[in-house]
Amino acid sequence: MAGKRSVICVVKFLCGVGLGYYICYVLINGIGTLLIQFLNDAHGAISDSDNHQRRYLEGTISFNTRQHKDESRSLADDLYKRVRILCWVMTGPQNLEKKTKHVKATWAKKCNVVLYMSSEVNKDFPTVGLDVKEGRDQLYWKTIKAFQYVFDHHLNEADWFLKADDDTYVIVDNLRWLLSKYSPDQPIFFGRKFKPFVKQGFMSGGAGYVLSKEAVKRYVDICKTGKCSYSTVQEDVAISKCLADLNVSAGDSRDTNKRETFHPLPPEHHLIKKYIPRSSWYRKYCFYPITEGPGCCSDLTVSFHYVDPVNMYLLEYLTYCLRPYGYKYRYYPESAAKELKET
């Protein structure tokens, strides 16, 4: 009888210990979680929500680049004069405050000429009002009308003509370097080359694509005849098909190390291995072999797509303000730069 009572006592003791341990565990973790939340709130934890972006991006950011006043820009300034780029940005009335004004405040300043193409005129922004409706099914007609407007009003103000979206970030100085090796009289265009639908490849609309002056002339001339009106909501496929029919070459925009310069996704998608799912359309579309990780992207990268306003300013800062002490550029083709100066 005494032995049986001893067993019961031991079982009760063990149950009590276990229950006490569990209660302590729950309390400690609960208090820890509340403490972390309190500390985060006290130090202004950052949220990437749309509300957060709207609250803190009511205005625009202007970076002070005076700290780089002693930095030599001679080659960039020379290219600005030699390689004139007109940038036109595909946008709409609903995006001017949410997206487009941040494009205007950052990379668009580097273009020789910049135009914002919309369905409505906005004299304050300003935008060009094209005779089209808004909507994805109108993108190709918007593209046709935009290039026609450029042809009619600005053709002689630039040598190359870049189309970009209002969520594309472009490093225009790097684009000038890429284009400096070609003549605007060549029938050629550049961008991120994809392989379906068009034999020579088509250029991603989101990553941006740039046409030579000769390519623009051929494209607008054929559009006026109505012979180049492909019925598709994919404006990048439609214009690439048309340019292929006009014997405009789809150029290779990769750098000398075969790294891509135009990127149809945000930086982290390309820089982090396996970030992009195996089943993604991206893996099926790329014209050239895909490299994931740091080797994905040229040091002279031209563009990224799906860049929200916060990251628009982040990329602007990293590109034009941040400098690591004691380093020269990792990729600076000095022999080619010298060759450019001598021409």
Coordinates of C-alpha atoms in Angstrom, one line a residue:
M1 CA 0.0 0.0 0.0
A2 CA 2.8 2.4 0.9
G3 CA 4.6 1.5 -2.3
K4 CA 1.5 2.4 -4.4
R5 CA 1.2 5.8 -2.6
S6 CA 4.9 6.5 -3.3
V7 CA 4.4 5.9 -7.0
I8 CA 1.3 8.2 -7.1
C9 CA 3.3 10.9 -5.3
V10 CA 6.1 10.7 -7.8
V11 CA 3.7 10.9 -10.7
K12 CA 2.0 13.9 -9.2
F13 CA 5.4 15.5 -8.6
L14 CA 6.6 15.0 -12.1
C15 CA 3.2 16.3 -13.5
G16 CA 3.6 19.4 -11.3
V17 CA 7.1 20.0 -12.5
G18 CA 6.1 19.6 -16.1
L19 CA 3.1 21.9 -15.8
G20 CA 5.2 24.5 -14.0
Y21 CA 7.8 24.4 -16.6
Y22 CA 5.2 24.8 -19.4
I23 CA 3.6 27.8 -17.6
C24 CA 7.0 29.4 -17.1
Y25 CA 7.9 28.9 -20.8
V26 CA 4.6 30.4 -22.0
L27 CA 5.0 33.4 -19.7
I28 CA 8.6 34.1 -20.5
N29 CA 8.0 33.9 -24.3
G30 CA 4.9 36.0 -24.0
I31 CA 6.7 38.7 -22.0
G32 CA 9.7 38.5 -24.4
T33 CA 7.4 39.0 -27.5
L34 CA 5.7 42.0 -25.8
L35 CA 9.1 43.5 -24.9
I36 CA 10.4 43.1 -28.5
Q37 CA 7.2 44.8 -29.8
F38 CA 7.6 47.6 -27.2
L39 CA 11.2 48.2 -28.2
N40 CA 10.4 48.1 -31.9
D41 CA 7.6 50.6 -31.4
A42 CA 9.7 52.8 -29.2
H43 CA 12.5 53.0 -31.8
G44 CA 10.1 53.5 -34.7
A45 CA 10.0 50.1 -36.4
I46 CA 10.0 50.4 -40.2
S47 CA 7.1 49.0 -42.2
D48 CA 7.2 48.6 -46.0
S49 CA 3.4 49.0 -46.3
D50 CA 1.8 51.3 -48.9
N51 CA 0.5 53.5 -46.1
H52 CA 4.0 53.9 -44.7
Q53 CA 5.3 54.8 -48.2
R54 CA 2.5 57.3 -48.8
R55 CA 3.1 58.9 -45.4
Y56 CA 6.9 59.4 -45.8
L57 CA 7.0 60.1 -49.6
E58 CA 4.4 62.9 -49.8
G59 CA 7.2 65.0 -51.2
T60 CA 10.4 64.1 -53.0
I61 CA 14.0 63.7 -51.9
S62 CA 16.8 65.8 -53.3
F63 CA 20.3 64.4 -52.6
N64 CA 23.1 66.8 -51.8
T65 CA 25.9 65.8 -54.2
R66 CA 28.2 68.7 -53.4
Q67 CA 30.4 66.4 -51.4
H68 CA 31.4 64.9 -54.8
K69 CA 32.3 68.3 -56.3
D70 CA 36.0 67.3 -56.7
E71 CA 35.1 64.1 -58.5
S72 CA 36.0 64.1 -62.1
R73 CA 32.9 63.9 -64.4
S74 CA 34.8 64.8 -67.6
L75 CA 34.0 61.5 -69.3
A76 CA 30.3 61.5 -68.2
D77 CA 30.0 65.1 -69.3
D78 CA 31.6 64.4 -72.6
L79 CA 29.2 61.4 -73.2
Y80 CA 26.2 63.7 -72.3
K81 CA 27.1 65.9 -75.2
R82 CA 28.0 63.1 -77.6
V83 CA 25.3 60.5 -76.9
R84 CA 22.1 62.4 -76.6
I85 CA 19.2 60.4 -75.1
L86 CA 15.6 61.3 -75.1
C87 CA 13.7 59.4 -72.4
W88 CA 10.0 59.0 -72.5
V89 CA 8.2 57.5 -69.6
M90 CA 5.0 55.5 -69.9
T91 CA 2.6 56.8 -67.2
G92 CA -1.0 57.8 -66.5
P93 CA -2.9 60.4 -64.5
Q94 CA -3.4 58.0 -61.6
N95 CA 0.4 57.4 -61.2
L96 CA 1.8 61.0 -61.3
E97 CA 1.8 61.4 -57.6
K98 CA 2.3 57.8 -56.6
K99 CA 5.2 56.9 -58.9
T100 CA 6.1 59.3 -61.7
K101 CA 7.1 62.3 -59.6
H102 CA 9.8 60.1 -58.0
V103 CA 11.1 59.2 -61.5
K104 CA 11.2 62.9 -62.2
A105 CA 13.1 63.6 -59.0
T106 CA 15.8 60.9 -59.6
W107 CA 17.1 59.3 -62.8
A108 CA 15.1 61.3 -65.3
K109 CA 17.3 64.3 -64.6
K110 CA 20.2 62.6 -66.4
C111 CA 18.3 62.5 -69.7
N112 CA 19.0 65.1 -72.4
V113 CA 15.3 65.3 -73.0
V114 CA 12.5 63.8 -70.9
L115 CA 8.8 63.4 -71.7
Y116 CA 6.0 61.9 -69.7
M117 CA 3.4 60.2 -71.9
S118 CA -0.1 60.0 -70.5
S119 CA -3.7 59.8 -71.8
E120 CA -4.3 63.3 -70.5
V121 CA -2.4 66.6 -70.6
N122 CA -1.2 67.9 -67.3
K123 CA 0.5 71.3 -67.8
D124 CA 1.8 71.5 -64.2
F125 CA 3.7 68.2 -64.2
P126 CA 3.9 68.4 -67.3
T127 CA 2.7 65.4 -69.3
V128 CA 2.0 64.9 -73.0
G129 CA -1.6 63.9 -73.6
L130 CA -1.9 61.2 -76.2
D131 CA -5.1 60.4 -78.0
V132 CA -5.5 57.0 -76.2
K133 CA -7.4 55.5 -73.3
E134 CA -5.7 54.1 -70.2
G135 CA -5.5 50.3 -69.6
R136 CA -3.1 47.4 -70.4
D137 CA -4.9 46.7 -73.6
Q138 CA -4.0 50.2 -74.8
L139 CA -0.2 50.0 -74.1
Y140 CA 0.8 49.3 -77.7
W141 CA -1.3 52.1 -79.1
K142 CA 0.1 54.4 -76.5
T143 CA 3.6 53.3 -77.6
I144 CA 2.8 54.0 -81.2
K145 CA 1.4 57.5 -80.4
A146 CA 4.4 58.3 -78.1
F147 CA 7.0 57.5 -80.8
Q148 CA 4.9 59.5 -83.4
Y149 CA 4.9 62.5 -81.0
V150 CA 8.6 62.2 -80.5
F151 CA 9.2 61.9 -84.2
D152 CA 7.1 65.0 -84.9
H153 CA 8.4 67.2 -82.2
H154 CA 11.8 66.1 -80.8
L155 CA 13.5 63.9 -83.4
N156 CA 16.5 66.3 -83.9
E157 CA 17.0 66.8 -80.2
A158 CA 18.5 63.4 -79.5
D159 CA 20.3 60.4 -81.1
W160 CA 18.7 57.6 -79.0
F161 CA 15.2 57.2 -77.7
L162 CA 14.5 55.3 -74.5
K163 CA 11.1 54.0 -73.5
A164 CA 10.7 53.3 -69.7
D165 CA 7.8 52.6 -67.3
D166 CA 7.1 54.8 -64.2
D167 CA 8.4 52.0 -62.0
T168 CA 11.7 51.5 -63.9
Y169 CA 14.9 52.8 -62.5
V170 CA 17.5 53.7 -65.2
I171 CA 21.2 54.6 -64.8
V172 CA 21.4 56.9 -67.8
D173 CA 25.1 57.4 -67.6
N174 CA 25.7 53.7 -68.0
L175 CA 23.3 53.6 -70.9
R176 CA 25.3 56.3 -72.7
W177 CA 28.4 54.2 -72.3
L178 CA 26.7 51.2 -73.8
L179 CA 25.4 53.3 -76.8
S180 CA 28.7 55.1 -77.3
K181 CA 30.0 52.2 -79.3
Y182 CA 27.2 52.4 -81.9
S183 CA 26.0 54.9 -84.4
P184 CA 22.4 56.3 -84.2
D185 CA 22.3 55.9 -87.9
Q186 CA 22.4 52.1 -87.4
P187 CA 19.0 50.4 -87.5
I188 CA 19.3 48.8 -84.0
F189 CA 17.7 48.7 -80.6
F190 CA 18.7 47.5 -77.1
G191 CA 17.1 46.2 -73.9
R192 CA 16.7 42.9 -72.0
K193 CA 16.4 40.4 -74.8
F194 CA 13.8 37.6 -74.4
K195 CA 13.5 34.7 -76.8
P196 CA 9.8 33.7 -77.4
F197 CA 7.6 35.2 -80.2
V198 CA 10.3 36.9 -82.2
K199 CA 13.2 35.0 -83.9
Q200 CA 15.8 37.6 -83.1
G201 CA 14.3 38.2 -79.7
F202 CA 12.1 40.9 -78.2
M203 CA 13.0 43.5 -75.6
S204 CA 11.4 43.6 -72.2
G205 CA 9.1 46.6 -71.9
G206 CA 9.5 46.9 -68.1
A207 CA 13.3 46.9 -68.2
G208 CA 13.1 49.6 -70.8
Y209 CA 14.3 49.6 -74.4
V210 CA 16.2 52.2 -76.5
L211 CA 15.9 52.8 -80.2
S212 CA 18.5 54.5 -82.5
K213 CA 17.3 57.5 -84.5
E214 CA 17.2 55.3 -87.6
A215 CA 15.1 52.7 -85.9
V216 CA 12.6 55.4 -84.8
K217 CA 12.3 56.7 -88.3
R218 CA 11.6 53.3 -89.8
Y219 CA 9.1 52.4 -87.0
V220 CA 7.1 55.7 -87.3
D221 CA 7.1 55.6 -91.1
I222 CA 5.6 52.0 -91.2
C223 CA 3.1 52.8 -88.4
K224 CA 1.7 55.6 -90.5
T225 CA 0.9 53.1 -93.2
G226 CA -1.0 50.8 -90.8
K227 CA 1.2 47.9 -91.8
C228 CA 2.6 47.5 -88.3
S229 CA -0.5 47.2 -86.1
Y230 CA -0.1 43.9 -84.3
S231 CA -3.1 43.0 -82.1
T232 CA -1.6 42.2 -78.7
V233 CA -1.6 43.7 -75.2
Q234 CA 2.1 43.0 -75.0
E235 CA 3.6 46.2 -76.4
D236 CA 7.1 45.0 -76.1
V237 CA 6.4 41.9 -78.3
A238 CA 4.5 44.0 -80.8
I239 CA 7.1 46.7 -81.3
S240 CA 9.9 44.0 -81.5
K241 CA 8.0 42.1 -84.2
C242 CA 7.6 45.3 -86.1
L243 CA 11.2 46.3 -85.8
A244 CA 12.3 42.8 -86.9
D245 CA 10.2 43.2 -90.1
L246 CA 11.9 46.5 -90.7
N247 CA 15.4 44.9 -90.4
V248 CA 16.2 46.7 -87.2
S249 CA 18.6 44.5 -85.3
A250 CA 18.0 43.4 -81.7
G251 CA 21.4 44.3 -80.2
D252 CA 23.3 42.5 -77.4
S253 CA 23.3 44.8 -74.4
R254 CA 25.5 42.6 -72.2
D255 CA 28.9 43.9 -71.1
T256 CA 32.3 42.6 -72.1
N257 CA 32.0 39.9 -69.4
K258 CA 28.6 38.7 -70.7
R259 CA 26.7 40.1 -67.8
E260 CA 23.3 41.6 -68.3
T261 CA 22.7 45.4 -68.1
F262 CA 18.9 45.6 -68.4
H263 CA 17.0 43.8 -65.7
P264 CA 13.2 43.2 -65.8
L265 CA 12.9 42.6 -62.0
P266 CA 14.1 44.4 -58.8
P267 CA 17.7 44.0 -57.8
E268 CA 17.1 41.4 -55.1
H269 CA 15.4 39.0 -57.5
H270 CA 18.6 38.8 -59.6
L271 CA 21.2 39.1 -56.8
I272 CA 19.8 36.3 -54.6
K273 CA 20.2 32.8 -55.9
K274 CA 16.9 30.8 -56.2
Y275 CA 14.9 33.9 -55.4
I276 CA 13.1 33.5 -58.7
P277 CA 11.0 30.2 -58.7
R278 CA 12.0 27.5 -61.1
S279 CA 8.5 27.7 -62.7
S280 CA 8.8 31.5 -63.3
W281 CA 8.2 32.8 -66.8
Y282 CA 11.5 34.6 -66.5
R283 CA 13.5 31.4 -66.7
K284 CA 11.7 30.4 -69.9
Y285 CA 12.0 33.9 -71.6
C286 CA 15.7 34.8 -71.2
F287 CA 17.5 34.8 -74.5
Y288 CA 21.0 34.3 -72.9
P289 CA 22.0 31.8 -70.1
I290 CA 20.8 33.1 -66.7
T291 CA 23.4 33.8 -64.0
E292 CA 22.0 34.1 -60.5
G293 CA 23.8 35.8 -57.6
P294 CA 26.3 38.6 -57.7
G295 CA 27.4 37.6 -61.2
C296 CA 24.0 38.3 -62.5
C297 CA 24.4 42.0 -63.1
S298 CA 27.0 44.2 -64.9
D299 CA 28.9 46.8 -62.8
L300 CA 27.6 49.1 -65.6
T301 CA 24.0 48.0 -65.1
V302 CA 21.4 50.2 -67.0
S303 CA 18.0 49.4 -65.4
F304 CA 15.8 47.6 -63.0
H305 CA 12.0 47.1 -63.1
Y306 CA 9.3 47.0 -60.5
V307 CA 11.1 49.6 -58.4
D308 CA 8.8 51.3 -55.8
P309 CA 9.4 54.9 -54.8
V310 CA 11.4 54.1 -51.7
N311 CA 13.8 51.9 -53.6
M312 CA 13.9 54.5 -56.4
Y313 CA 15.7 56.9 -53.9
L314 CA 17.7 54.0 -52.4
L315 CA 19.1 53.2 -55.8
E316 CA 19.8 56.8 -56.5
Y317 CA 21.8 57.1 -53.3
L318 CA 23.7 53.9 -53.8
T319 CA 24.5 54.9 -57.4
Y320 CA 25.5 58.5 -57.1
C321 CA 26.3 59.2 -53.4
L322 CA 27.8 56.1 -51.7
R323 CA 31.5 55.7 -52.0
P324 CA 33.7 53.0 -50.4
Y325 CA 36.9 54.5 -49.1
G326 CA 40.1 53.6 -50.8
Y327 CA 38.7 51.8 -53.9
K328 CA 38.7 52.5 -57.5
Y329 CA 35.9 51.3 -59.7
R330 CA 36.0 47.5 -60.1
Y331 CA 35.0 47.6 -63.7
Y332 CA 36.4 50.7 -65.6
P333 CA 37.4 50.0 -69.2
E334 CA 40.0 52.7 -69.3
S335 CA 41.4 51.7 -72.7
A336 CA 38.0 52.0 -74.3
A337 CA 37.5 55.3 -72.5
K338 CA 40.8 56.6 -73.9
E339 CA 39.7 55.4 -77.4
L340 CA 36.4 57.3 -77.0
K341 CA 38.2 60.5 -76.2
E342 CA 40.5 60.2 -79.2
T343 CA 37.6 59.9 -81.7

